XYZ file of C-alpha atoms in Angstrom:
729
model
C 9.100 6.596 43.091
C 7.416 9.618 41.228
C 5.399 8.797 38.214
C 7.220 9.130 34.906
C 6.002 9.953 31.365
C 5.048 7.106 28.997
C 4.798 7.927 25.230
C 3.606 5.616 22.517
C 5.101 6.949 19.327
C 4.176 5.912 15.815
C 5.362 6.436 12.323
C 2.709 5.364 9.682
C 2.554 5.560 5.896
C -0.543 3.266 5.196
C -2.107 3.281 8.770
C -0.824 -0.002 10.109
C 1.621 1.304 12.794
C -0.923 4.035 13.851
C -3.527 1.218 14.223
C -1.280 -0.940 16.245
C -0.136 2.009 18.359
C -3.666 3.019 19.121
C -4.716 -0.424 20.093
C -1.777 -0.775 22.493
C -2.529 2.703 23.860
C -6.033 1.592 24.653
C -4.896 -1.535 26.482
C -2.387 0.511 28.555
C -5.128 2.988 29.360
C -7.258 0.223 30.651
C -4.500 -0.904 33.039
C -3.504 2.577 34.342
C -6.270 3.275 36.833
C -4.939 0.516 39.143
C -1.264 1.084 37.989
C 0.567 4.337 39.173
C 3.903 3.667 37.608
C 3.342 6.226 34.760
C 1.418 9.377 34.201
C -1.554 8.827 31.601
C 0.004 7.306 28.553
C 0.268 9.643 25.584
C -0.274 8.624 22.012
C 1.391 10.682 19.190
C 3.246 10.635 15.954
C 6.860 11.012 15.734
C 7.055 14.536 14.446
C 4.706 15.791 17.163
C 7.152 14.886 19.822
C 10.245 16.716 18.472
C 9.428 20.167 19.867
C 7.225 19.327 22.868
C 8.855 16.119 24.280
C 12.350 15.647 22.904
C 13.894 18.460 24.903
C 12.994 16.736 28.125
C 14.414 13.341 27.283
C 17.777 14.185 28.761
C 16.305 15.713 32.027
C 13.070 13.880 32.855
C 12.624 10.016 33.138
C 10.632 9.049 30.079
C 9.486 5.657 28.734
C 8.879 5.297 25.116
C 7.288 2.545 22.875
C 7.889 3.285 19.341
C 6.123 1.618 16.346
C 7.141 2.542 12.902
C 7.088 1.270 9.314
C 9.478 1.898 6.576
C 8.330 3.184 3.200
C 9.892 2.706 -0.197
C 13.379 1.371 0.101
C 14.451 2.851 3.501
C 12.398 6.000 3.611
C 10.774 7.030 6.882
C 7.066 7.808 6.985
C 6.327 11.562 6.757
C 4.802 11.654 10.146
C 7.987 10.440 11.886
C 10.499 12.070 9.325
C 11.449 14.958 11.673
C 12.237 12.667 14.692
C 14.106 10.378 12.327
C 16.280 13.168 10.895
C 16.911 14.645 14.266
C 18.141 11.574 15.883
C 20.114 10.441 12.744
C 22.142 13.554 12.688
C 23.233 13.546 16.371
C 26.645 12.352 17.417
C 26.637 9.739 19.980
C 29.885 10.847 21.531
C 28.504 14.374 22.253
C 24.687 14.370 22.294
C 23.015 12.330 24.991
C 19.682 13.705 24.263
C 17.897 10.378 25.300
C 19.868 9.970 28.531
C 16.773 9.533 30.675
C 14.842 7.292 28.286
C 13.779 3.707 28.510
C 12.654 2.552 25.004
C 11.692 -0.494 22.875
C 10.939 -0.454 19.229
C 8.638 -2.391 16.884
C 9.616 -2.041 13.190
C 7.384 -2.920 10.361
C 8.841 -3.541 6.977
C 8.805 -5.784 3.886
C 11.527 -8.283 3.154
C 11.093 -7.745 -0.664
C 12.951 -4.523 -0.101
C 16.672 -4.439 0.497
C 16.479 -2.015 3.349
C 13.983 -4.211 5.539
C 12.695 -2.252 8.564
C 15.387 0.404 8.018
C 13.503 3.256 9.769
C 12.971 1.150 12.883
C 16.615 -0.205 12.871
C 18.045 3.340 12.783
C 15.739 4.707 15.394
C 16.477 1.955 17.763
C 20.254 2.319 17.101
C 20.155 6.071 17.728
C 18.021 6.014 20.910
C 20.781 3.714 22.152
C 23.625 5.866 21.001
C 22.061 9.128 22.420
C 21.991 7.680 25.752
C 18.827 5.645 26.005
C 18.223 2.347 27.721
C 16.950 -0.457 25.347
C 14.443 -2.570 27.539
C 13.964 -5.257 24.887
C 15.470 -6.198 21.578
C 14.262 -4.595 18.376
C 11.256 -6.583 17.076
C 10.816 -6.905 13.295
C 7.520 -7.694 11.702
C 7.341 -8.597 7.872
C 4.398 -7.456 5.890
C 5.247 -9.818 3.264
C 4.487 -12.934 5.351
C 2.109 -11.425 7.870
C 2.466 -8.998 10.723
C 0.256 -10.540 13.350
C 2.366 -12.960 15.240
C 5.418 -10.761 15.802
C 3.179 -7.739 16.607
C 1.203 -9.810 19.055
C 4.415 -10.964 20.740
C 5.616 -7.358 21.012
C 2.404 -6.256 22.530
C 2.442 -8.808 25.202
C 6.070 -7.922 26.280
C 6.333 -4.265 25.673
C 4.454 -2.761 28.688
C 5.900 -5.286 31.109
C 9.408 -4.501 30.033
C 8.996 -0.684 30.062
C 7.229 -0.907 33.460
C 9.948 -3.165 34.884
C 12.652 -0.667 33.850
C 10.860 2.234 35.089
C 10.663 0.469 38.588
C 14.348 -0.364 38.485
C 13.783 -4.019 38.362
C 16.107 -6.725 36.650
C 14.682 -7.289 33.175
C 15.644 -10.728 33.328
C 13.085 -11.257 36.057
C 10.242 -9.888 33.972
C 7.275 -12.392 34.013
C 6.289 -12.050 30.478
C 5.905 -14.516 27.609
C 9.276 -14.978 25.647
C 9.454 -13.386 22.209
C 7.934 -15.423 19.454
C 10.720 -17.298 17.645
C 10.124 -17.889 13.885
C 6.504 -17.023 13.934
C 5.544 -18.955 17.189
C 3.122 -17.108 19.277
C 2.778 -16.633 23.092
C 0.240 -18.391 25.290
C -2.864 -16.605 26.675
C -3.441 -17.335 30.340
C -6.601 -16.810 32.463
C -9.022 -17.603 29.702
C -11.919 -19.838 30.737
C -12.295 -22.648 28.255
C -15.994 -22.859 26.846
C -17.773 -26.104 27.158
C -17.554 -28.074 23.907
C -20.741 -28.693 22.236
C -21.431 -31.781 20.352
C -23.724 -30.336 17.697
C -24.498 -26.916 16.277
C -26.961 -25.531 13.609
C -24.755 -22.618 12.735
C -23.824 -22.734 9.122
C -20.281 -21.382 9.905
C -19.773 -24.019 12.496
C -21.060 -26.820 10.234
C -18.746 -25.760 7.505
C -15.653 -25.385 9.730
C -16.360 -28.911 10.992
C -16.426 -30.339 7.451
C -13.128 -28.521 6.664
C -11.433 -29.942 9.779
C -12.810 -33.309 9.002
C -11.600 -33.151 5.449
C -8.239 -32.040 6.680
C -8.020 -34.790 9.456
C -8.058 -32.168 12.277
C -10.002 -32.319 15.407
C -13.559 -30.942 15.660
C -13.180 -27.131 16.213
C -15.678 -27.309 19.109
C -13.330 -29.303 21.069
C -10.896 -26.499 20.948
C -9.533 -25.571 24.509
C -8.394 -22.081 24.427
C -7.051 -22.175 27.881
C -3.917 -24.077 26.976
C -3.652 -23.217 23.439
C -1.111 -20.788 21.725
C -3.272 -18.165 20.227
C -2.814 -14.502 18.965
C -3.295 -12.622 22.239
C -2.321 -9.225 21.173
C -5.910 -8.172 20.489
C -8.054 -11.041 21.949
C -10.470 -8.447 23.279
C -11.334 -5.200 21.848
C -12.251 -3.780 25.212
C -14.741 -1.657 23.428
C -17.497 -2.348 25.889
C -15.583 -1.219 28.908
C -12.988 1.474 27.591
C -14.230 4.944 26.789
C -13.623 6.296 23.215
C -10.303 8.022 22.947
C -10.887 11.293 20.981
C -7.783 13.048 20.132
C -7.883 16.774 19.697
C -6.965 18.807 16.654
C -3.881 20.498 18.064
C -0.116 19.979 17.265
C -0.219 16.641 18.975
C -2.258 14.831 16.373
C -5.049 15.119 13.755
C -8.794 14.845 14.546
C -9.414 11.187 14.867
C -11.483 8.606 16.619
C -9.372 5.614 17.875
C -6.868 6.353 15.078
C -9.699 6.806 12.597
C -10.042 9.950 10.537
C -13.463 11.789 11.283
C -14.153 11.437 7.585
C -12.429 10.263 4.433
C -11.517 13.999 3.911
C -9.987 14.329 7.414
C -7.261 11.541 7.097
C -3.894 12.024 8.784
C -1.637 13.342 6.063
C 0.662 10.760 4.429
C 3.998 11.038 3.088
C 4.493 12.290 -0.501
C 1.130 13.667 -1.037
C 1.608 17.347 -1.243
C 1.816 19.257 -4.461
C 3.119 22.755 -4.928
C 1.782 25.119 -7.500
C 1.535 28.883 -8.114
C -2.221 28.626 -6.934
C -0.997 27.357 -3.577
C -3.522 24.627 -3.852
C -2.554 21.328 -2.187
C -4.330 17.967 -2.844
C -3.561 15.428 -0.144
C -5.188 12.498 1.364
C -6.305 14.993 3.983
C -7.865 17.180 1.054
C -8.407 14.949 -1.905
C -9.750 16.246 -5.392
C -13.040 15.109 -6.330
C -12.168 14.217 -9.971
C -14.640 13.385 -12.714
C -13.980 10.283 -14.687
C -13.781 11.477 -18.293
C -13.251 8.131 -19.998
C -12.805 4.348 -19.358
C -11.988 1.445 -21.658
C -11.528 -2.405 -21.415
C -7.781 -3.213 -22.162
C -8.602 -6.844 -22.098
C -11.524 -9.210 -21.243
C -14.507 -7.018 -22.252
C -16.348 -10.206 -23.170
C -15.834 -11.639 -19.624
C -18.094 -8.974 -17.954
C -20.456 -10.688 -15.532
C -18.628 -13.968 -15.969
C -16.139 -13.786 -13.155
C -13.180 -13.911 -15.301
C -10.229 -11.622 -15.880
C -10.838 -7.933 -17.071
C -8.368 -5.093 -17.398
C -9.577 -1.512 -17.349
C -7.915 1.941 -17.998
C -9.749 4.962 -16.627
C -8.765 8.678 -17.192
C -9.583 11.122 -14.564
C -9.774 14.911 -14.854
C -7.214 17.183 -13.074
C -8.181 20.576 -11.490
C -7.869 23.551 -13.747
C -5.702 25.325 -11.008
C -2.851 22.796 -11.648
C -2.938 21.989 -7.975
C -2.487 18.317 -8.699
C 1.011 17.591 -10.055
C 2.513 14.234 -11.042
C 5.349 12.678 -12.970
C 5.869 9.371 -14.740
C 6.455 6.691 -11.983
C 4.036 8.259 -9.447
C 0.849 6.750 -8.236
C -2.627 8.072 -7.703
C -4.267 7.493 -4.321
C -7.903 6.638 -4.541
C -10.402 6.903 -1.575
C -13.575 4.820 -1.971
C -16.039 4.605 0.847
C -17.778 1.280 1.659
C -20.768 0.620 -0.843
C -24.336 1.226 0.390
C -24.966 -2.402 -0.317
C -22.293 -3.686 2.051
C -23.295 -1.039 4.720
C -26.942 -2.204 4.546
C -25.965 -5.963 4.718
C -24.309 -5.534 8.120
C -25.877 -2.374 9.754
C -28.827 -4.057 11.523
C -26.452 -6.471 13.118
C -24.224 -3.720 14.575
C -25.457 -2.674 18.030
C -25.547 1.086 18.769
C -27.104 3.783 16.590
C -24.518 6.507 16.865
C -21.316 7.625 18.539
C -20.213 11.013 20.123
C -17.149 12.545 18.636
C -15.807 15.653 20.171
C -19.240 16.753 21.195
C -20.933 15.908 17.842
C -23.059 12.645 17.163
C -22.289 10.565 14.221
C -24.758 8.217 12.942
C -23.922 4.429 12.456
C -24.530 4.599 8.752
C -21.933 7.301 8.215
C -19.242 5.667 10.503
C -19.766 2.399 8.708
C -19.723 3.995 5.135
C -16.782 6.233 5.546
C -14.418 4.922 8.259
C -14.345 1.240 8.890
C -12.455 -1.123 6.663
C -14.931 -4.113 7.089
C -14.582 -5.186 3.540
C -11.020 -6.174 3.811
C -9.998 -9.924 4.428
C -10.415 -10.634 8.096
C -7.284 -10.897 10.190
C -6.984 -13.392 12.997
C -6.797 -10.746 15.736
C -10.146 -9.473 14.468
C -11.626 -12.886 14.622
C -10.444 -13.249 18.224
C -12.080 -9.866 19.039
C -15.373 -10.725 17.273
C -15.641 -13.987 19.117
C -16.643 -11.977 22.108
C -19.694 -10.665 20.311
C -21.180 -14.017 19.591
C -24.128 -15.098 21.666
C -23.723 -18.694 20.546
C -21.013 -20.433 22.429
C -20.214 -22.724 19.523
C -19.654 -19.821 17.147
C -17.488 -17.994 19.757
C -15.300 -21.016 20.080
C -14.994 -21.389 16.265
C -13.862 -17.852 15.884
C -11.162 -18.159 18.737
C -10.119 -21.399 16.993
C -9.716 -19.605 13.601
C -7.445 -17.002 15.393
C -5.363 -19.723 17.064
C -2.190 -21.362 15.939
C -3.959 -24.653 15.749
C -6.582 -23.049 13.386
C -4.026 -21.682 10.953
C -4.591 -24.175 8.277
C -8.404 -23.740 8.417
C -7.983 -19.988 8.479
C -6.112 -20.322 5.220
C -8.771 -22.580 3.589
C -11.803 -20.649 5.034
C -10.738 -17.031 5.352
C -7.838 -16.442 3.056
C -8.767 -18.566 0.143
C -12.207 -16.931 -0.017
C -11.079 -13.512 0.931
C -13.791 -13.460 3.520
C -14.848 -10.038 5.077
C -17.110 -9.052 8.020
C -19.868 -9.132 5.562
C -19.352 -12.678 4.697
C -18.676 -13.651 8.415
C -21.920 -12.405 9.478
C -23.705 -14.611 6.981
C -21.924 -17.728 8.284
C -22.303 -16.806 12.025
C -25.893 -15.476 12.681
C -25.395 -14.765 16.434
C -22.388 -12.468 15.665
C -23.486 -8.893 16.697
C -20.759 -6.540 17.635
C -21.142 -3.124 19.053
C -20.470 -0.113 16.867
C -17.495 0.766 19.363
C -16.234 -2.680 19.087
C -16.061 -2.505 15.202
C -14.265 0.817 15.581
C -11.721 -0.697 17.907
C -11.039 -3.836 15.957
C -10.891 -2.678 12.300
C -8.497 -0.205 10.681
C -9.857 2.904 8.691
C -10.432 2.415 5.065
C -7.097 2.553 3.279
C -6.521 4.387 -0.035
C -5.508 2.183 -2.989
C -2.590 3.307 -5.051
C -2.411 2.788 -8.732
C 0.690 3.671 -11.084
C -0.163 6.297 -13.642
C -0.245 5.330 -17.341
C -0.010 8.793 -18.843
C 2.409 11.684 -18.965
C 1.541 15.274 -17.964
C 3.160 16.249 -21.407
C 0.494 14.106 -23.095
C -2.551 15.457 -21.195
C -2.131 18.298 -18.782
C -5.666 18.103 -17.602
C -5.919 14.413 -17.046
C -4.285 11.308 -15.517
C -4.817 7.505 -16.266
C -4.518 4.443 -14.275
C -4.994 0.728 -15.248
C -6.098 -2.232 -13.159
C -7.340 -5.757 -13.163
C -10.962 -6.272 -11.849
C -11.079 -8.651 -8.909
C -13.986 -10.867 -9.806
C -14.386 -14.508 -8.770
C -16.530 -17.091 -7.120
C -15.934 -18.057 -3.461
C -15.365 -21.760 -2.886
C -17.410 -21.887 0.372
C -20.723 -20.733 -1.109
C -20.346 -19.937 -4.752
C -21.179 -16.194 -4.135
C -19.482 -13.653 -6.378
C -16.630 -11.633 -4.909
C -15.836 -8.241 -6.415
C -12.913 -5.958 -5.424
C -13.885 -2.962 -3.360
C -12.284 -0.528 -5.639
C -11.923 -2.213 -8.936
C -15.560 -3.602 -8.813
C -16.774 -0.011 -7.845
C -14.911 1.451 -10.736
C -16.253 -1.041 -13.338
C -19.834 -0.356 -11.974
C -19.738 3.414 -12.050
C -17.988 3.577 -15.395
C -20.608 1.461 -17.120
C -21.626 4.308 -19.288
C -18.116 4.318 -20.884
C -17.431 0.585 -20.810
C -20.887 -0.676 -21.899
C -22.583 2.161 -23.675
C -26.242 1.848 -24.670
C -26.326 0.649 -28.314
C -29.451 2.578 -28.910
C -27.262 5.835 -28.831
C -24.085 4.574 -30.472
C -24.742 6.162 -33.804
C -26.070 9.350 -32.491
C -23.523 12.407 -32.374
C -22.230 12.975 -28.908
C -24.030 16.254 -28.766
C -27.306 14.499 -29.237
C -26.848 11.577 -26.809
C -28.676 11.596 -23.401
C -26.638 13.543 -20.805
C -25.743 11.100 -18.034
C -24.273 11.797 -14.701
C -20.476 11.885 -14.855
C -19.001 9.498 -12.182
C -16.396 11.076 -9.894
C -13.653 9.785 -7.369
C -11.650 11.272 -4.708
C -7.989 11.280 -5.707
C -4.704 12.770 -4.460
C -1.072 12.458 -5.783
C 1.287 9.826 -4.359
C 4.823 10.653 -5.725
C 7.562 8.071 -6.128
C 10.904 9.014 -4.665
C 12.929 6.321 -6.528
C 10.839 5.023 -9.392
C 11.609 7.698 -11.812
C 12.978 8.338 -15.304
C 16.590 9.578 -15.500
C 16.513 13.421 -16.012
C 18.741 12.923 -19.043
C 16.575 11.031 -21.731
C 19.588 9.762 -23.450
C 20.317 7.250 -20.748
C 19.085 3.827 -21.798
C 16.331 1.924 -19.715
C 15.192 -1.541 -19.440
C 11.600 -2.216 -18.262
C 10.331 -5.463 -16.772
C 6.471 -5.450 -16.235
C 4.311 -8.672 -16.778
C 0.539 -8.067 -16.701
C -0.595 -4.760 -15.173
C 2.974 -4.233 -14.399
C 3.448 -2.638 -17.587
C 1.238 0.414 -16.693
C 3.934 2.715 -15.307
C 6.121 2.067 -18.372
C 3.415 3.358 -20.592
C 3.757 6.609 -18.758
C 7.499 6.441 -19.144
C 7.386 5.785 -22.737
C 4.741 8.417 -23.338
C 6.808 10.994 -21.578
C 9.831 10.314 -23.726
C 7.754 10.541 -26.746
C 5.907 13.739 -25.965
C 9.205 15.100 -24.343
C 10.724 14.712 -27.815
C 7.847 16.565 -29.462
C 8.148 19.414 -26.865
C 12.074 19.509 -27.503
C 11.592 19.640 -31.164
C 9.115 22.447 -30.959
C 11.154 24.451 -28.535
C 14.271 23.907 -30.562
C 12.458 25.219 -33.699
C 11.446 28.093 -32.055
C 14.901 28.764 -30.804
C 16.723 27.983 -33.947
C 14.500 29.355 -36.639
C 14.045 32.870 -35.414
C 15.748 35.959 -36.886
C 17.212 37.549 -33.796
C 20.293 36.200 -32.254
C 22.214 37.858 -29.239
C 21.336 41.375 -30.171
C 22.061 41.188 -33.896
C 19.371 41.435 -36.389
C 19.739 39.274 -39.423
C 17.983 39.064 -42.580
C 16.043 35.810 -43.266
C 18.191 34.785 -46.348
C 21.363 35.070 -44.117
C 20.431 32.503 -41.683
C 18.111 29.770 -43.142
C 17.744 27.133 -40.558
C 15.572 24.093 -41.378
C 14.500 20.833 -39.794
C 17.874 19.083 -40.101
C 19.586 21.955 -38.240
C 16.996 21.761 -35.526
C 17.511 17.957 -35.343
C 21.409 18.651 -34.825
C 20.735 21.281 -32.208
C 18.770 18.814 -29.926
C 20.903 15.800 -30.647
C 22.303 15.664 -27.221
C 18.786 15.093 -25.921
C 17.874 12.177 -28.052
C 16.112 9.463 -26.170
C 18.251 6.429 -25.213
C 17.845 2.956 -26.053
C 14.886 1.255 -24.351
C 13.699 -2.367 -24.042
C 10.448 -3.675 -22.488
C 9.914 -7.149 -21.211
C 6.187 -7.955 -21.020
C 4.253 -11.240 -20.308
C 0.835 -12.351 -19.931
C -1.204 -15.567 -20.203
C -2.386 -15.429 -23.791
C -2.244 -13.030 -26.741
C -5.907 -11.648 -25.955
C -4.508 -10.622 -22.618
C -1.818 -8.344 -24.001
C -2.758 -5.034 -22.642
C -1.633 -1.824 -24.603
C -0.757 -3.899 -27.524
C -1.477 -1.270 -30.142
C 0.365 1.400 -28.177
C 3.414 -0.824 -27.742
C 3.706 -1.610 -31.423
C 3.034 2.064 -32.384
C 6.040 2.900 -29.912
C 8.387 0.573 -31.644
C 7.269 1.931 -35.004
C 7.879 5.451 -33.776
C 11.323 4.796 -32.165
C 10.260 5.655 -28.734
C 10.648 2.068 -27.758
C 13.727 0.078 -29.182
C 12.310 -3.475 -28.603
C 9.340 -5.046 -27.019
C 10.060 -8.590 -25.807
C 6.854 -10.347 -25.309
C 5.760 -13.723 -23.955
C 2.647 -15.748 -23.407
C 2.682 -18.312 -20.355
C -0.220 -20.324 -21.717
C 0.762 -20.541 -25.367
C 3.428 -22.276 -27.342
C 6.624 -20.344 -27.568
C 10.332 -19.988 -26.609
C 9.622 -18.496 -23.189
C 6.864 -18.633 -20.830
C 7.888 -15.882 -18.581
C 9.778 -12.463 -18.773
C 12.755 -13.965 -16.970
C 12.968 -16.524 -19.882
C 13.122 -13.805 -22.275
C 15.821 -11.988 -20.288
C 18.104 -15.083 -20.131
C 18.188 -15.539 -23.929
C 21.839 -14.948 -24.915
C 21.175 -11.845 -27.110
C 18.920 -10.197 -24.580
C 21.224 -11.127 -21.499
C 24.107 -9.587 -23.446
C 22.109 -6.359 -24.208
C 21.100 -6.109 -20.514
C 24.731 -6.492 -19.332
C 25.862 -3.843 -21.884
C 23.073 -1.312 -21.167
C 23.026 -1.632 -17.260
C 26.612 -2.553 -16.300
C 28.532 -0.688 -18.996
C 26.345 2.229 -20.139
C 24.780 3.132 -16.656
C 21.315 2.350 -17.908
C 18.506 2.001 -15.549
C 16.495 -1.145 -14.956
C 12.903 -1.086 -13.685
C 10.832 -3.856 -12.346
C 7.029 -3.548 -11.639
C 4.823 -6.158 -10.557
C 3.975 -8.834 -7.868
C 6.593 -8.451 -5.175
C 5.962 -11.786 -3.588
C 6.966 -13.997 -6.742
C 7.790 -12.109 -10.033
C 10.190 -9.612 -8.539
C 12.285 -12.250 -6.709
C 12.386 -14.470 -9.711
C 13.449 -11.457 -11.983
C 16.272 -10.635 -9.293
C 17.417 -14.233 -9.564
C 17.482 -13.983 -13.261
C 19.470 -10.796 -13.103
C 22.100 -12.520 -10.769
C 22.488 -15.166 -13.387
C 22.846 -12.713 -16.241
C 25.431 -10.716 -14.389
C 27.487 -13.623 -13.484
C 28.419 -13.451 -17.289
C 30.181 -10.074 -16.628
C 33.892 -9.904 -16.803
C 35.439 -12.255 -14.027
C 32.152 -14.077 -13.526
C 30.665 -15.438 -10.356
C 29.719 -12.047 -8.866
C 26.040 -11.674 -10.054
C 24.598 -11.455 -6.713
C 27.102 -8.843 -5.606
C 26.524 -7.013 -8.822
C 22.701 -6.912 -8.284
C 23.034 -5.679 -4.771
C 25.405 -3.022 -5.824
C 23.163 -1.825 -8.722
C 19.958 -1.752 -6.604
C 18.977 1.967 -6.216
C 19.733 3.861 -8.280
C 20.047 1.654 -11.263
C 17.685 -1.155 -10.473
C 14.320 0.368 -9.296
C 11.211 -1.225 -7.901
C 7.403 -0.491 -8.095
C 5.636 -3.359 -6.331
C 2.126 -3.970 -6.598
C 1.510 -5.049 -3.020
C -2.034 -3.849 -1.993
C -4.734 -6.346 -2.756
C -8.204 -5.012 -3.842
C -10.558 -6.766 -1.470
């Protein structure tokens, strides 16, 4: 049988799908020298295959492993959108464009969204309808609960099933581990168990032994990996034996190293980051704007600086003069922050290898670690298993394998998750850990951008954009060290000139104060497709945003406030002139005053608006002055505020919403007057609780009992979500 093509196609918005696809591609490459089933496997994004590969799918045998995420509420990532649209519009009765394709699909999604894994579901269905042969059931992985176990199961099965189908074998006879039901993971075979060691001087091993003893679990050094169910998808990085895979800069993909951009300025373009202006300047993740930070202020917790307690900061960043950066209320700002010099210095000497060749050009270790590798993130179990091979101390190697196993899940949570441990911390606990630079590149994803909702309106300040965030700052339980968020800690440090100005210069006029270097940061716009104000400002809105979830609503209210000012100015210019439709009139013949202008723009008056906001204590109430001013000025009808740690009628926003008068108001504005309800905040807990609260509220509509159906019916376009999902670690 002739060799056939094998394509590994990905659709990625934040980098997860691309990283998984890249890892799987490298594994298959390692097998192919002794396996002639396929021609060399090709890794590419979904858009790249539409013109070059898709026309052959009805003519030449082709095997496809497809890995894609879903963005927003059912949107496809930008780099697979062309393939998604192409297949979606094909008629299954006529177009058998996938007639020679064997395929399997891994769909990444988030169960907090109503269209969970929608992009993967549609592509899996359309490949089948267009004549393709599905070699294994669609696999769904949930980012809300953790991707690793389902991803690992898919990786173990995908190639075996694709190969069996290509060889014409009965898929029921494929000798691979079964899919992982309910989070169970497959067994790893052919792994030699290390000889258990009774004692160890490694601080990490000693600490894990204490944690296991306190939890009445066996000593981790007795862990037998040969018969244990562990996360096998990436048990070995294969970096020492597999050559670096350098993609070209052609149509098939961007310039990258193992799925990594060559620098923070060369990242693969993400969805929704392009602006269009008369200057034809486009600021994207590929080409961010180096924005000076023009101001910063503490919204709460100024007194907590250096104490490891809660602080909230708002910063304002300058926008380019060429108007090449556009945004609207509801959008986010993508921010690219390299690893700090301190964190790079702390691990650099432990990473073997001084440089790497990329497309004939040598890149030093310092630059690779600073700009490409996300080693400051919380360690994943697959990374721990990969790093276990880089320990010269067998006891440390065994413990890292244990942390990545199913048996070690409880200790992984107590040791890694609870303390947000990164590679920097792991190397402190495990002195023999010394991975190679190529191993680190293979195991870890690229540095992801962080996204923050805008707090300002372009009508308010055309040359600036603001964001607000809580500073991640706490002491780790395992050693008492201070842990700062990678991005938020960086911002607080570089904005010290604004946040903690030198008191010696406070009374001096600004012009006489010492000139300090203005900090800057690389940013790009990240538009929201759904989380938008209605075009007609007369529609009522209800906003639910506890904590920093109130940030985008400041943008909303500011936009309506300044929009009203703009409308008034434009109306006065229109109504108070002396020329009308070709007729020249004398001033006394047409005296138009403010009241007339008010009547002219009455159809565009802003609609009723309600904000439900909650925080711990009154001193944590961020934007308090602005919110009260909005109420006084009429831009905000009512602010409903609660404090969870103080005495009062309600502790949480859902308690306020369920109060009889508020519930009736929500039913009236949303169900009867076609208003919009927005929810912003923690997707894992708050959003779920608010939705349950809404179901209870809408049960009170006419007929009763249909609250759940009503909420599902109103989700998009009337109930809109902006989740804060990406932790700053």
